[in-house]
Amino acid sequence: MKIIYTQHELIEWRQSLTMPTSSIGFVPTMGALHLGHISLIERALEENDAVVVSIFVNPTQFNDSNDFLHYPKNNEGDLEMLKDYARLVIFLPATSEMYPSPEKEQFHSGLLTSTLEAKLRPGHFDGVITIIRKLFNSVRAHRVYFGEKDFQQLAVIKSWVILEKRSELIIPCPTIRESDGLAMSSRNQRLSPEMRKEAPFIFEVLQAAKAQVDTQSPAEMEIWIRSVFLERPLFRLDYFEIIDGNTFAPLAEWSDSSLPMAMIAVFLGEIRLIDNIALTEQSA
Ligand code: AMP
């Protein structure tokens, strides 16, 4: 494992590779690593000669300064977790390295950047694209690995890569869950023991929704799931929506989509968790 702190060093490392044909995998993260991140890193190591993992809590993608302030950070623990992997380069830049002056670009891609996370977290995806462009330009990876846990982020990045005619191959990776079904997330560490006990309910609800596809319309399902959360005072539902996983358009009929997805964001106290499920078998 090699640690790099600046974009300049990263570009130098990239140029110094003795085999110019070596394939480079890239896993961008915000650190506080868990087994979800590790699954992406191990897949990248299987499919590439070398892998870059970035650890950077990107300030421009936080619409809520309190969330940014309290986002878990654990560089020491992260490096300890990665220390035994060969062929791994850790890119650990300071904020001033990535943002020598304040900036944020704008990215508009129809419904993708105006619905769900984009609507509830204004500017979030502009911040994601701002940092992804910088990181992609320094790493120049062949394949970049993203989790389906952040399903909309994955779609936004895929759409940006096509729009910008970039050569990186975007590789979606399945959501890794705790044994009780809770999707692994760095934010889970911030849950109180009581909240942590309740949190698997999010995935239970998604599975219950999936089991009812044959008996309810998308609109009925949305009303039902929203009502279920009214009986759980620890939770505050931000959204539960059924969309087409390709266009992100809301679904009127199941037959309108080959990839119906249930998307959820929910607050437990001030901790906001997201999850999703494909409502048919063919994907995610
Ligand atoms: P983050 O550090 O939360 O920005 O996540 C970095 C990458 O890891 C993103 O591509 C996420 O989608 C992915 N990721 C986060 N949690 C999980 C999970 N539970 N399973 C699979 N991938 C995940």
XYZ file of C-alpha atoms and ligand atoms in Angstrom:
307
model
C 0.000 0.000 0.000
C 1.321 3.412 -1.003
C -0.068 6.710 0.314
C -0.183 9.827 -1.868
C -1.258 13.257 -0.647
C -1.167 15.532 -3.717
C -2.590 15.490 -7.237
C 0.907 16.185 -8.563
C 2.328 13.053 -6.872
C -0.637 11.061 -8.142
C -0.045 12.163 -11.726
C 3.667 11.355 -11.311
C 2.880 7.886 -9.968
C 0.526 7.320 -12.890
C 3.231 8.353 -15.384
C 5.861 6.215 -13.667
C 4.031 2.928 -14.214
C 6.520 0.789 -16.067
C 3.827 -0.956 -18.073
C 1.895 1.777 -19.885
C -0.810 -0.793 -20.628
C -1.410 -1.542 -16.920
C -5.070 -1.269 -16.082
C -5.990 1.092 -13.280
C -9.086 0.702 -11.122
C -10.399 3.558 -9.011
C -12.656 3.571 -5.935
C -13.626 7.063 -4.743
C -14.713 7.154 -1.082
C -15.273 9.589 1.764
C -13.508 7.267 4.215
C -14.766 5.808 7.514
C -14.426 2.603 5.548
C -16.668 -0.423 6.028
C -17.194 -3.724 4.224
C -19.284 -2.002 1.532
C -16.189 -0.010 0.504
C -13.986 -3.103 0.835
C -16.226 -5.037 -1.571
C -15.620 -2.342 -4.223
C -11.863 -2.313 -3.543
C -11.549 -6.105 -3.745
C -13.521 -6.213 -6.990
C -11.288 -3.456 -8.412
C -8.173 -5.413 -7.380
C -9.514 -8.525 -9.103
C -10.132 -6.673 -12.353
C -7.117 -4.305 -12.559
C -3.327 -4.289 -12.224
C -3.370 -1.436 -9.679
C -6.121 0.310 -7.743
C -6.389 3.851 -6.438
C -8.673 4.451 -3.448
C -9.376 8.090 -2.655
C -10.382 9.103 0.853
C -11.747 12.634 0.848
C -14.782 14.106 2.587
C -15.876 16.431 -0.181
C -17.272 19.661 1.300
C -19.009 20.811 -1.909
C -21.447 17.892 -1.919
C -22.872 18.637 1.545
C -25.951 20.829 1.474
C -26.134 20.646 5.276
C -23.094 22.084 7.094
C -24.005 20.162 10.256
C -23.885 16.881 8.330
C -20.441 17.834 6.957
C -19.177 18.782 10.397
C -20.266 15.473 11.922
C -19.402 13.205 8.997
C -17.320 10.333 10.496
C -13.568 10.564 9.844
C -11.096 7.825 10.689
C -7.979 8.041 8.506
C -5.936 5.935 10.913
C -8.522 3.141 11.020
C -8.979 3.329 7.231
C -5.240 2.939 6.578
C -5.086 0.071 9.061
C -7.929 -1.658 7.181
C -6.102 -1.304 3.858
C -2.511 -1.883 4.949
C -2.247 -5.527 3.841
C -3.506 -5.011 0.296
C -0.757 -5.003 -2.342
C -1.211 -3.020 -5.594
C -3.185 -0.350 -3.729
C -2.540 3.392 -3.806
C -4.373 5.515 -1.268
C -5.008 9.107 -2.311
C -5.530 11.161 0.834
C -5.642 14.838 -0.133
C -6.259 17.824 2.154
C -9.247 20.049 1.339
C -6.879 22.824 0.197
C -5.296 20.377 -2.260
C -8.612 19.688 -4.010
C -10.038 23.200 -3.568
C -7.268 25.826 -3.618
C -10.055 28.338 -4.327
C -13.824 28.018 -3.819
C -15.596 26.513 -6.812
C -18.490 24.329 -7.809
C -19.595 23.466 -11.288
C -23.154 22.968 -12.348
C -24.404 19.773 -13.871
C -27.939 19.418 -15.170
C -29.172 16.153 -16.531
C -32.960 16.303 -16.562
C -34.878 14.323 -13.966
C -31.727 12.701 -12.641
C -30.535 15.985 -11.201
C -33.903 17.424 -10.219
C -35.647 14.612 -8.343
C -35.195 12.650 -5.046
C -31.669 13.308 -3.652
C -31.178 16.238 -6.039
C -34.430 17.853 -4.921
C -33.947 17.220 -1.200
C -30.217 18.038 -1.160
C -29.857 21.069 -3.472
C -26.409 21.303 -5.057
C -25.419 17.819 -3.881
C -24.774 16.327 -7.316
C -23.059 19.495 -8.558
C -20.595 18.944 -5.691
C -20.263 15.248 -6.542
C -19.483 16.005 -10.195
C -17.040 18.780 -9.201
C -14.907 16.386 -7.162
C -15.372 13.421 -9.507
C -14.057 15.470 -12.454
C -10.946 16.482 -10.480
C -10.319 12.941 -9.232
C -10.956 11.314 -12.620
C -8.538 13.763 -14.290
C -5.735 12.935 -11.841
C -6.261 9.168 -11.613
C -7.053 8.478 -15.295
C -8.482 5.085 -14.385
C -9.782 2.500 -16.801
C -12.549 1.326 -14.492
C -14.254 3.177 -11.652
C -16.331 1.339 -9.049
C -19.496 2.724 -7.446
C -22.047 1.175 -5.080
C -25.695 0.673 -6.016
C -26.469 1.773 -2.458
C -26.118 5.323 -3.877
C -28.238 4.433 -6.884
C -28.938 7.985 -8.034
C -25.288 9.017 -7.663
C -24.311 6.052 -9.831
C -26.860 7.117 -12.475
C -25.706 10.754 -12.384
C -22.070 9.727 -12.846
C -22.934 7.316 -15.681
C -24.846 10.109 -17.396
C -21.973 12.614 -16.909
C -19.434 10.126 -18.316
C -21.562 9.704 -21.455
C -22.186 13.445 -21.816
C -18.505 14.286 -21.465
C -17.472 11.349 -23.669
C -15.075 10.141 -20.990
C -13.285 6.839 -21.408
C -13.701 5.540 -17.830
C -15.844 2.424 -17.530
C -18.300 2.794 -14.637
C -18.781 -0.472 -12.752
C -21.873 -0.771 -10.498
C -21.427 -2.950 -7.406
C -24.200 -4.463 -5.243
C -25.155 -3.038 -1.858
C -23.490 -4.781 1.082
C -25.700 -5.129 4.158
C -25.303 -5.915 7.819
C -26.682 -9.345 8.820
C -29.941 -7.658 9.894
C -30.383 -6.072 6.444
C -29.274 -2.502 7.209
C -27.254 -1.165 4.262
C -23.691 -0.501 5.409
C -22.943 3.213 5.584
C -20.339 5.396 7.282
C -23.255 7.311 8.802
C -24.454 4.187 10.663
C -21.728 4.807 13.283
C -23.566 7.951 14.305
C -26.762 6.057 15.242
C -27.528 5.705 18.955
C -28.003 2.088 20.165
C -31.769 2.628 20.136
C -31.722 3.983 16.573
C -29.392 1.231 15.423
C -31.897 -1.331 16.714
C -34.683 0.304 14.690
C -32.683 0.953 11.514
C -33.125 -2.500 9.853
C -36.790 -1.528 9.499
C -35.772 0.481 6.410
C -34.791 -2.633 4.459
C -37.719 -4.630 5.912
C -40.043 -2.026 4.413
C -38.299 -2.223 1.027
C -38.632 -5.996 1.004
C -42.287 -5.783 2.061
C -42.894 -3.366 -0.822
C -41.232 -5.736 -3.275
C -43.462 -8.576 -2.076
C -46.593 -6.521 -2.900
C -45.824 -5.597 -6.516
C -48.493 -7.990 -7.801
C -51.230 -6.657 -5.522
C -50.719 -2.868 -5.461
C -50.203 -0.080 -7.979
C -47.110 2.132 -7.538
C -49.290 4.949 -6.136
C -50.993 2.619 -3.632
C -47.609 1.304 -2.549
C -46.253 4.804 -1.946
C -49.273 5.714 0.193
C -49.004 2.444 2.157
C -45.286 2.773 2.902
C -45.603 6.439 3.859
C -48.391 5.484 6.321
C -46.270 2.678 7.799
C -43.634 5.241 8.829
C -46.228 7.413 10.584
C -46.482 4.629 13.175
C -42.719 4.669 13.845
C -41.954 7.856 15.794
C -38.160 7.408 15.721
C -38.215 7.756 11.931
C -38.927 10.778 9.779
C -39.463 9.767 6.180
C -37.842 12.159 3.705
C -39.133 10.321 0.635
C -40.378 6.952 -0.526
C -40.845 6.939 -4.283
C -41.224 4.418 -7.029
C -39.390 5.377 -10.180
C -38.052 3.936 -13.381
C -34.415 3.101 -12.626
C -33.243 4.297 -16.034
C -35.077 7.619 -16.432
C -35.966 8.340 -12.770
C -39.501 9.202 -13.925
C -42.223 8.415 -11.353
C -44.166 5.264 -12.264
C -47.904 5.290 -12.873
C -48.060 1.605 -13.905
C -45.655 -1.265 -13.330
C -45.795 -1.980 -17.063
C -44.245 1.460 -17.733
C -40.828 0.250 -16.590
C -38.450 -2.651 -17.083
C -36.565 -1.486 -13.987
C -38.991 -0.322 -11.289
C -37.077 0.842 -8.223
C -38.226 1.825 -4.743
C -36.079 4.671 -3.425
C -36.072 5.732 0.206
C -34.460 8.395 2.394
C -35.252 8.514 6.070
C -34.065 10.418 9.123
C -33.311 8.709 12.423
C -32.803 11.762 14.607
C -30.497 13.936 12.532
C -28.903 10.981 10.717
C -30.171 10.652 7.164
C -29.979 7.185 5.635
C -30.771 6.146 2.057
C -31.493 2.775 0.516
C -33.200 1.293 -2.531
C -34.469 -1.966 -3.946
C -35.168 -3.227 -7.453
C -38.799 -4.314 -7.468
C -38.238 -6.936 -10.151
C -35.628 -9.676 -10.211
C -33.631 -8.663 -13.279
C -31.311 -6.114 -11.664
C -29.701 -4.473 -8.655
P -18.987 6.964 0.425
O -17.710 6.811 1.164
O -20.205 6.799 1.261
O -19.016 8.189 -0.460
O -19.045 5.730 -0.576
C -18.013 5.454 -1.478
C -18.478 4.384 -2.446
O -18.828 3.211 -1.712
C -19.724 4.813 -3.240
O -19.616 4.327 -4.563
C -20.829 4.120 -2.489
O -21.964 3.850 -3.275
C -20.140 2.821 -2.077
N -20.836 2.233 -0.940
C -21.180 2.833 0.224
N -21.861 1.992 1.020
C -21.964 0.821 0.331
C -22.567 -0.446 0.597
N -23.209 -0.693 1.742
N -22.466 -1.415 -0.340
C -21.819 -1.195 -1.511
N -21.235 -0.019 -1.830
C -21.308 0.964 -0.924
